[in-house]
Short mmCIF file of C-alpha atoms in Angstrom, two decimals:
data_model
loop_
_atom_site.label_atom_id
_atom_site.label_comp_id
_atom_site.label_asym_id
_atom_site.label_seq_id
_atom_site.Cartn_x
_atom_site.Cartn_y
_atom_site.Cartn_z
CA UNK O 92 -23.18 130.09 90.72
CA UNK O 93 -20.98 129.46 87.97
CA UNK O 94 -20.80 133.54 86.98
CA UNK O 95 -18.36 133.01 89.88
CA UNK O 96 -15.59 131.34 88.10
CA UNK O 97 -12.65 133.54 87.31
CA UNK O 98 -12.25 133.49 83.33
CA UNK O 99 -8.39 132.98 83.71
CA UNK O 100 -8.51 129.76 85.47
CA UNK O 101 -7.01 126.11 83.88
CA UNK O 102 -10.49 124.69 82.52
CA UNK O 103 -10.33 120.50 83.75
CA UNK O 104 -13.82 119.50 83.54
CA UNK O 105 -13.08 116.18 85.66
CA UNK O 106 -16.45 114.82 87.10
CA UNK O 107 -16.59 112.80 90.10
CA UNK O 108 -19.48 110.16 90.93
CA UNK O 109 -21.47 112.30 89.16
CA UNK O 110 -21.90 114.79 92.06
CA UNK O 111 -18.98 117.30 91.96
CA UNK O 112 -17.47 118.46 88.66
CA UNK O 113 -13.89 119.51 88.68
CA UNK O 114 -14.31 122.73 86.60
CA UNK O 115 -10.80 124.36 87.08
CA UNK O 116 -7.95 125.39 89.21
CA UNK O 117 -5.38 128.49 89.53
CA UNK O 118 -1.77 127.51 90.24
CA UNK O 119 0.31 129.93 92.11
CA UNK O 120 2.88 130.25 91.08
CA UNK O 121 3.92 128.22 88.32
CA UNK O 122 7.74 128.35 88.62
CA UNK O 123 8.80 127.13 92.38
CA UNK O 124 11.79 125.47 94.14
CA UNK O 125 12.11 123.18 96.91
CA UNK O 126 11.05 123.86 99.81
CA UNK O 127 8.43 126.70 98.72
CA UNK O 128 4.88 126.42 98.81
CA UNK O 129 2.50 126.20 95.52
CA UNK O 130 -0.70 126.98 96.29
CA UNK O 131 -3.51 125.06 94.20
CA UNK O 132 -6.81 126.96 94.34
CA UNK O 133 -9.72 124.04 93.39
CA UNK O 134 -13.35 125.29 91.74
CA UNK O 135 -15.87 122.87 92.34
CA UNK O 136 -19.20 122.46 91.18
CA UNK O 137 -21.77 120.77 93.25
CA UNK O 138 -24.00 118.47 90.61
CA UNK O 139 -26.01 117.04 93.72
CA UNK O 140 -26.44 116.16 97.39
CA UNK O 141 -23.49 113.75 98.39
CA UNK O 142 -23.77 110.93 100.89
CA UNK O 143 -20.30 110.19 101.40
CA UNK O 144 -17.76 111.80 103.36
CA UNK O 145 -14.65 112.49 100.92
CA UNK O 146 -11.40 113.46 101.66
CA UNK O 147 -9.09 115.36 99.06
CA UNK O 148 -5.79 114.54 97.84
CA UNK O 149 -3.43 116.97 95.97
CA UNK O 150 0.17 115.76 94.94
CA UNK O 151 2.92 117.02 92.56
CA UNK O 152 4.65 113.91 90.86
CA UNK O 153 7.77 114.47 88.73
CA UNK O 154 7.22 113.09 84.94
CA UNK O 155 9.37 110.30 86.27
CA UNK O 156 6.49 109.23 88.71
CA UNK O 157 8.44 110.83 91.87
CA UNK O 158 5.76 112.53 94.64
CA UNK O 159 7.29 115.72 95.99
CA UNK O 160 4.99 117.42 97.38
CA UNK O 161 1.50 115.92 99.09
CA UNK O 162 -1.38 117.07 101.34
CA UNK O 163 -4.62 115.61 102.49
CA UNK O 164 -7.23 117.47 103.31
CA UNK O 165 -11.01 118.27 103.56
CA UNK O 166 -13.08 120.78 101.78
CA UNK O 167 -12.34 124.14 103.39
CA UNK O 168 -8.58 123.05 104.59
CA UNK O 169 -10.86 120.84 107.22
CA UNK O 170 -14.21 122.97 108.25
CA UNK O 171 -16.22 121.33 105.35
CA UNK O 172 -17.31 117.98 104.94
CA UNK O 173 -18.74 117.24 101.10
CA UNK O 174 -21.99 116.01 103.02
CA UNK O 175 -22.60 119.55 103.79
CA UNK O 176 -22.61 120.41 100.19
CA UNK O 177 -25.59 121.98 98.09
CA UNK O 178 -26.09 121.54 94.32
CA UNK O 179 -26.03 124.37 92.38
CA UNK O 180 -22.99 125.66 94.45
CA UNK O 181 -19.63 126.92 93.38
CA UNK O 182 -16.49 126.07 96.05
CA UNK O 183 -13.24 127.89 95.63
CA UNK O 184 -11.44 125.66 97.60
CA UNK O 185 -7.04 126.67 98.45
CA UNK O 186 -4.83 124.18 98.81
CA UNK O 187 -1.53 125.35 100.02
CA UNK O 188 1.02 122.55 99.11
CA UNK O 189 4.62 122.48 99.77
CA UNK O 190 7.75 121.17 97.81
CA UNK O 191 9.61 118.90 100.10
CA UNK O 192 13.56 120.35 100.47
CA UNK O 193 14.50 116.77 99.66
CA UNK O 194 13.20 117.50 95.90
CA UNK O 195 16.22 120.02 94.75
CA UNK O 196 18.56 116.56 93.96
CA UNK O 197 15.39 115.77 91.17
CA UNK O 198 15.34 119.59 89.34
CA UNK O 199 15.33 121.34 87.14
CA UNK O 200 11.94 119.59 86.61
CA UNK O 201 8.27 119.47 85.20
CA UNK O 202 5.63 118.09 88.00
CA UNK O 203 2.30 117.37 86.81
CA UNK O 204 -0.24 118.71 89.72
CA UNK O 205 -2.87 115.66 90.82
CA UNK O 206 -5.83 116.69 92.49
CA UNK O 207 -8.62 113.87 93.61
CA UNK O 208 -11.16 112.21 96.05
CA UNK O 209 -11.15 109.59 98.63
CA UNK O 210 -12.27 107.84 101.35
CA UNK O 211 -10.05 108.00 104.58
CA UNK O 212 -11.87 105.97 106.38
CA UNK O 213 -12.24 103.09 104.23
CA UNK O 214 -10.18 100.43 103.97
CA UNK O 215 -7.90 101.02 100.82
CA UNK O 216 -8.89 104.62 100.53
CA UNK O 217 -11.66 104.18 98.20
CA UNK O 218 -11.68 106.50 95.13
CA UNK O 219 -15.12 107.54 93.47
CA UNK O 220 -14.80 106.99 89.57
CA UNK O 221 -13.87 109.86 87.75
CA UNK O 222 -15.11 111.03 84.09
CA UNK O 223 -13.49 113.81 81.62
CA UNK O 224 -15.17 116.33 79.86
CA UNK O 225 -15.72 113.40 76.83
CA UNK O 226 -17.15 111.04 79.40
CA UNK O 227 -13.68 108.47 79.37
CA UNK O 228 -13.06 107.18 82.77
CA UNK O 229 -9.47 108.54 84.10
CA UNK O 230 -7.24 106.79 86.65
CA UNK O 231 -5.07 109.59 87.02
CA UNK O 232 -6.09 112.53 87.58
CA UNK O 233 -3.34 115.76 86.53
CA UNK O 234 -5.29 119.51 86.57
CA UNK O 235 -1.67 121.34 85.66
CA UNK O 236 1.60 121.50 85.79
CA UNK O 237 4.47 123.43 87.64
CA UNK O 238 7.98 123.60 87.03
CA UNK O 239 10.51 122.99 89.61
CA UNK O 240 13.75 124.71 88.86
CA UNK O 241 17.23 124.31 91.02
CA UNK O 242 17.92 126.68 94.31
CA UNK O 243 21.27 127.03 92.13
CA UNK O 244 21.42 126.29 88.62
CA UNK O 245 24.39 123.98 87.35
CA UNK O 246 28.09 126.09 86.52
CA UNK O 247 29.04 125.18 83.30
CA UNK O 248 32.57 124.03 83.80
CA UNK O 249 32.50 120.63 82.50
CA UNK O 250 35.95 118.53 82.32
CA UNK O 251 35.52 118.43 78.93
CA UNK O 252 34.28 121.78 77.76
CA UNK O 253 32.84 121.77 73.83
CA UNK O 254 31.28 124.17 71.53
CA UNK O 255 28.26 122.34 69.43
CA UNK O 256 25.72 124.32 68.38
CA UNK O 257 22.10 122.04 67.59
CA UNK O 258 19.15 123.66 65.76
CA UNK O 259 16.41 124.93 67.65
CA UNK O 260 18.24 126.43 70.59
CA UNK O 261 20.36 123.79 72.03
CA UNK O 262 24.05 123.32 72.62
CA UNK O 263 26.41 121.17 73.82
CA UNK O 264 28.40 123.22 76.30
CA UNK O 265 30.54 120.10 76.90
CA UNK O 266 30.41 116.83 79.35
CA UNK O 267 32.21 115.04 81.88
CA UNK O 268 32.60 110.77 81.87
CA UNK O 269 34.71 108.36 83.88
CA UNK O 270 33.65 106.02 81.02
CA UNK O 271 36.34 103.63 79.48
CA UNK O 272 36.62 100.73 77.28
CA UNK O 273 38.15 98.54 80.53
CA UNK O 274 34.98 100.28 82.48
CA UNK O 275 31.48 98.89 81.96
CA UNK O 276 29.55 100.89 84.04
CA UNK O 277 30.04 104.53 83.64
CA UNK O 278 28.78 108.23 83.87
CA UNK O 279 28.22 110.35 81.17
CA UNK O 280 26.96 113.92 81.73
CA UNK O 281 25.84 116.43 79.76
CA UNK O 282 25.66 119.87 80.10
CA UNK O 283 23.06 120.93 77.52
CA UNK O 284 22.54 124.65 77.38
CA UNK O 285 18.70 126.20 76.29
CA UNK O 286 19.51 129.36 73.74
CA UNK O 287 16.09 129.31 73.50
CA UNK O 288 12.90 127.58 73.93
CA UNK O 289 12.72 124.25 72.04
CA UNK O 290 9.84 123.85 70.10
CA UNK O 291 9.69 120.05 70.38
CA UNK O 292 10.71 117.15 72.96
CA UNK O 293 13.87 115.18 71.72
CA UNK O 294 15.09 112.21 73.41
CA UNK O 295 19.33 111.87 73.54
CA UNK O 296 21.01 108.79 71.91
CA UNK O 297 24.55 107.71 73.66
CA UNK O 298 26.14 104.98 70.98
CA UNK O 299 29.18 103.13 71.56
CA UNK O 300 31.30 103.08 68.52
CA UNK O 301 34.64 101.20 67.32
CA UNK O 302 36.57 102.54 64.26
CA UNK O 303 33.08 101.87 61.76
CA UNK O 304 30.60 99.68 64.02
CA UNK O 305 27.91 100.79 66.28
CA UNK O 306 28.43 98.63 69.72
CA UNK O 307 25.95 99.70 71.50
CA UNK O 308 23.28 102.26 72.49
CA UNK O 309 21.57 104.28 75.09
CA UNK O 310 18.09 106.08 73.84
CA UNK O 311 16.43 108.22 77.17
CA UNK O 312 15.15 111.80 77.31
CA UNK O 313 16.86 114.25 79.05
CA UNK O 314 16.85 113.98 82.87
CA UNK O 315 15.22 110.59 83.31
CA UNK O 316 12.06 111.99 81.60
CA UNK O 317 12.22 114.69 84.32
CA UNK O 318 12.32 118.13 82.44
CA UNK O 319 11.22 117.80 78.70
CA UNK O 320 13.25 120.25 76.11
CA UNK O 321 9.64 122.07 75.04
CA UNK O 322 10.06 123.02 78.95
CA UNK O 323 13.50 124.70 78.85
CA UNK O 324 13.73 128.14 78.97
CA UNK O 325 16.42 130.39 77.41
CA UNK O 326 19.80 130.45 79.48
CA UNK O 327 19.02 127.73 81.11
CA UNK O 328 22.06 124.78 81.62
CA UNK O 329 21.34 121.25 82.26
CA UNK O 330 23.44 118.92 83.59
CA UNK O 331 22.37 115.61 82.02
CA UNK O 332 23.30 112.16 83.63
CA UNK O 333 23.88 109.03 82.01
CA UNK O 334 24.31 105.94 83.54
CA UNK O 335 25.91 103.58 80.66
CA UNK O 336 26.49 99.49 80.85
CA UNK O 337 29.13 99.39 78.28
CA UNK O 338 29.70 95.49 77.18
CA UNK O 339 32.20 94.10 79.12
CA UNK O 340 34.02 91.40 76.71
CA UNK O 341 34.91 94.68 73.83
CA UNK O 342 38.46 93.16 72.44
CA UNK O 343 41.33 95.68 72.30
CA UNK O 344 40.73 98.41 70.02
CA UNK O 345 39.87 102.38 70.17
CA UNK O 346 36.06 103.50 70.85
CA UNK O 347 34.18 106.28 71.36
CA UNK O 348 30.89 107.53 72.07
CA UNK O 349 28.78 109.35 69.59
CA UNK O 350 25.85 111.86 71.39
CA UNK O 351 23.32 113.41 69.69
CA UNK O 352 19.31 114.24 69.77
CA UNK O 353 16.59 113.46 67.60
CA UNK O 354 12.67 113.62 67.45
CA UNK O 355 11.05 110.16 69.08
CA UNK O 356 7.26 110.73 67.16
CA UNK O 357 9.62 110.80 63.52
CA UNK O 358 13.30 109.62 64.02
CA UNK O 359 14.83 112.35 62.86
CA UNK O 360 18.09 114.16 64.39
CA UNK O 361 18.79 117.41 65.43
CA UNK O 362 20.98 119.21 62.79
CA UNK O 363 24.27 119.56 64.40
CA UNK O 364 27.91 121.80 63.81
CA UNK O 365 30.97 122.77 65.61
CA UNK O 366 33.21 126.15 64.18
CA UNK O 367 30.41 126.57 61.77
CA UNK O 368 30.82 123.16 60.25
CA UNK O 369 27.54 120.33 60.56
CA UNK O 370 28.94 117.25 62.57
CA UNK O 371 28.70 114.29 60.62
CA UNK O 372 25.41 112.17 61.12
CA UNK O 373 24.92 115.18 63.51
CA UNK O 374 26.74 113.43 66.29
CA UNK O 375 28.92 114.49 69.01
CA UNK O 376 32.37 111.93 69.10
CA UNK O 377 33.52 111.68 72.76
CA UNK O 378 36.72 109.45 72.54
CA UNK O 379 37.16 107.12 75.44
CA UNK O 380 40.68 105.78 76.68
CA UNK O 381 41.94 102.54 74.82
CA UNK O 382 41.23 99.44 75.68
#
């Protein structure tokens, strides 16, 4: 019965065909590195008698659409089929899923946990449709989230070490860059340091300057999309990676780079300072070697 249900689960309230509702899950734990198991525990409802023979999918995907972690199943880990299901029943179902090692080059990151039905043996594996609690039809189908942190979080000894302080509990701890004004393709990366939890995502902006022009620029949040600053927790460093196309044809002249962050939902920046002072348009000048 539904007096079952643990009161501390993750209400989802995804319905399938119209025969098995989704009510929650419990995610164990919710902090995990590669290689370690998460285990995903499934409360289904049974809404009536099903004909078809489903198998389950759960998967952790990365923010940036990356699958680390993936098993297949039936109910009961394999000793249920959904045929053998009654209405009116409650099934806790475990799902024991494991990071793949491979997945420590993508943290720190934020994986959204997908949970589903399908048909194995149909061709194209056959999903049934799927409703929300508001009755709009979903094609993916998230439940939760877990974070994936590093076996070994970043040193901060960057080539270039810096001091900028950013409101709500972000600095710049410094960066290293093979970029150049002779080099169009380049690495810029960032070691951003969490003093605290941001209360809001920001994205990073990488312009190329000359003495008063903007060049250039390079809008992306932090890590690919990866690991959102909301998610970041205090003491925390993250080593940020750029990949920058600089234009190749830029005349003789000096240039730098000017870093900063800002809100994407309202444009505005991040206050910024350095010895106590606010940076200028609250950007970060990197100088690169003459050209």
């Amino acid at each position: 019965s539904m007096t079952d249900i643990p009161v501390d689960i993750v209400p989802v309230g995804f319905t399938f065909n119209d025969e098995l509702r989704l009510v929650g899950v419990k995610i164990s734990p919710q902090i995990a590195m590669a290689g370690e198991t998460v285990s995903v525990t499934a409360y289904w409802q049974v809404l009536a008698p099903i004909a078809e023979d489903y198998s389950i999918f759960v998967r952790l995907r990365t923010l940036s659409g990356e699958t680390v972690a993936q098993l297949d199943t039936y109910p009961g880990l394999g000793t249920l089929s959904t045929t053998q299901l009654s209405p009116g029943n409650v099934i806790a179902d475990r799902y024991p899923v494991t990071i793949a090692p491979t997945a420590d080059s993508l943290t720190p990151a934020i994986a959204q946990i997908l949970v589903g039905l399908y048909r194995y043996d149909l061709p194209g594996y056959p999903r049934p449709p799927v409703l929300d609690s508001a009755g709009n039809l979903l094609t993916d189908t998230a439940v939760g989230r877990v974070k994936l942190v590093p076996r070994q979080w970043p040193s901060v000894a960057p080539d270039y070490p810096l001091a900028v302080t950013f409101a709500n509990g972000i600095s710049l701890a410094g960066y290293d860059s093979d970029c150049a004004a002779a080099h169009p393709n380049c690495t810029l990366t960032l070691y951003w340091r969490a003093e605290s939890t941001p209360m809001a995502d920001y994205q990073i902006f990488v312009q190329l300057w000359d003495d008063a022009h903007q060049i250039a620029g390079f809008d992306a949040p932090p890590r690919d999309g990866r690991y959102p600053t909301r998610r970041w927790a205090a003491g925390e460093t993250i080593a940020d990676v750029h990949a920058l196309s600089l234009p190749a044809d830029l005349p003789p002249g000096n240039y730098r780079l000017r870093v900063g962050l800002y809100r994407l939902d309202t444009g505005a920046r991040l206050s910024a300072a350095a010895d106590g002072a606010p940076l200028p348009d609250f950007a970060v000048d990197i100088p690169l070697p003459a050209r």
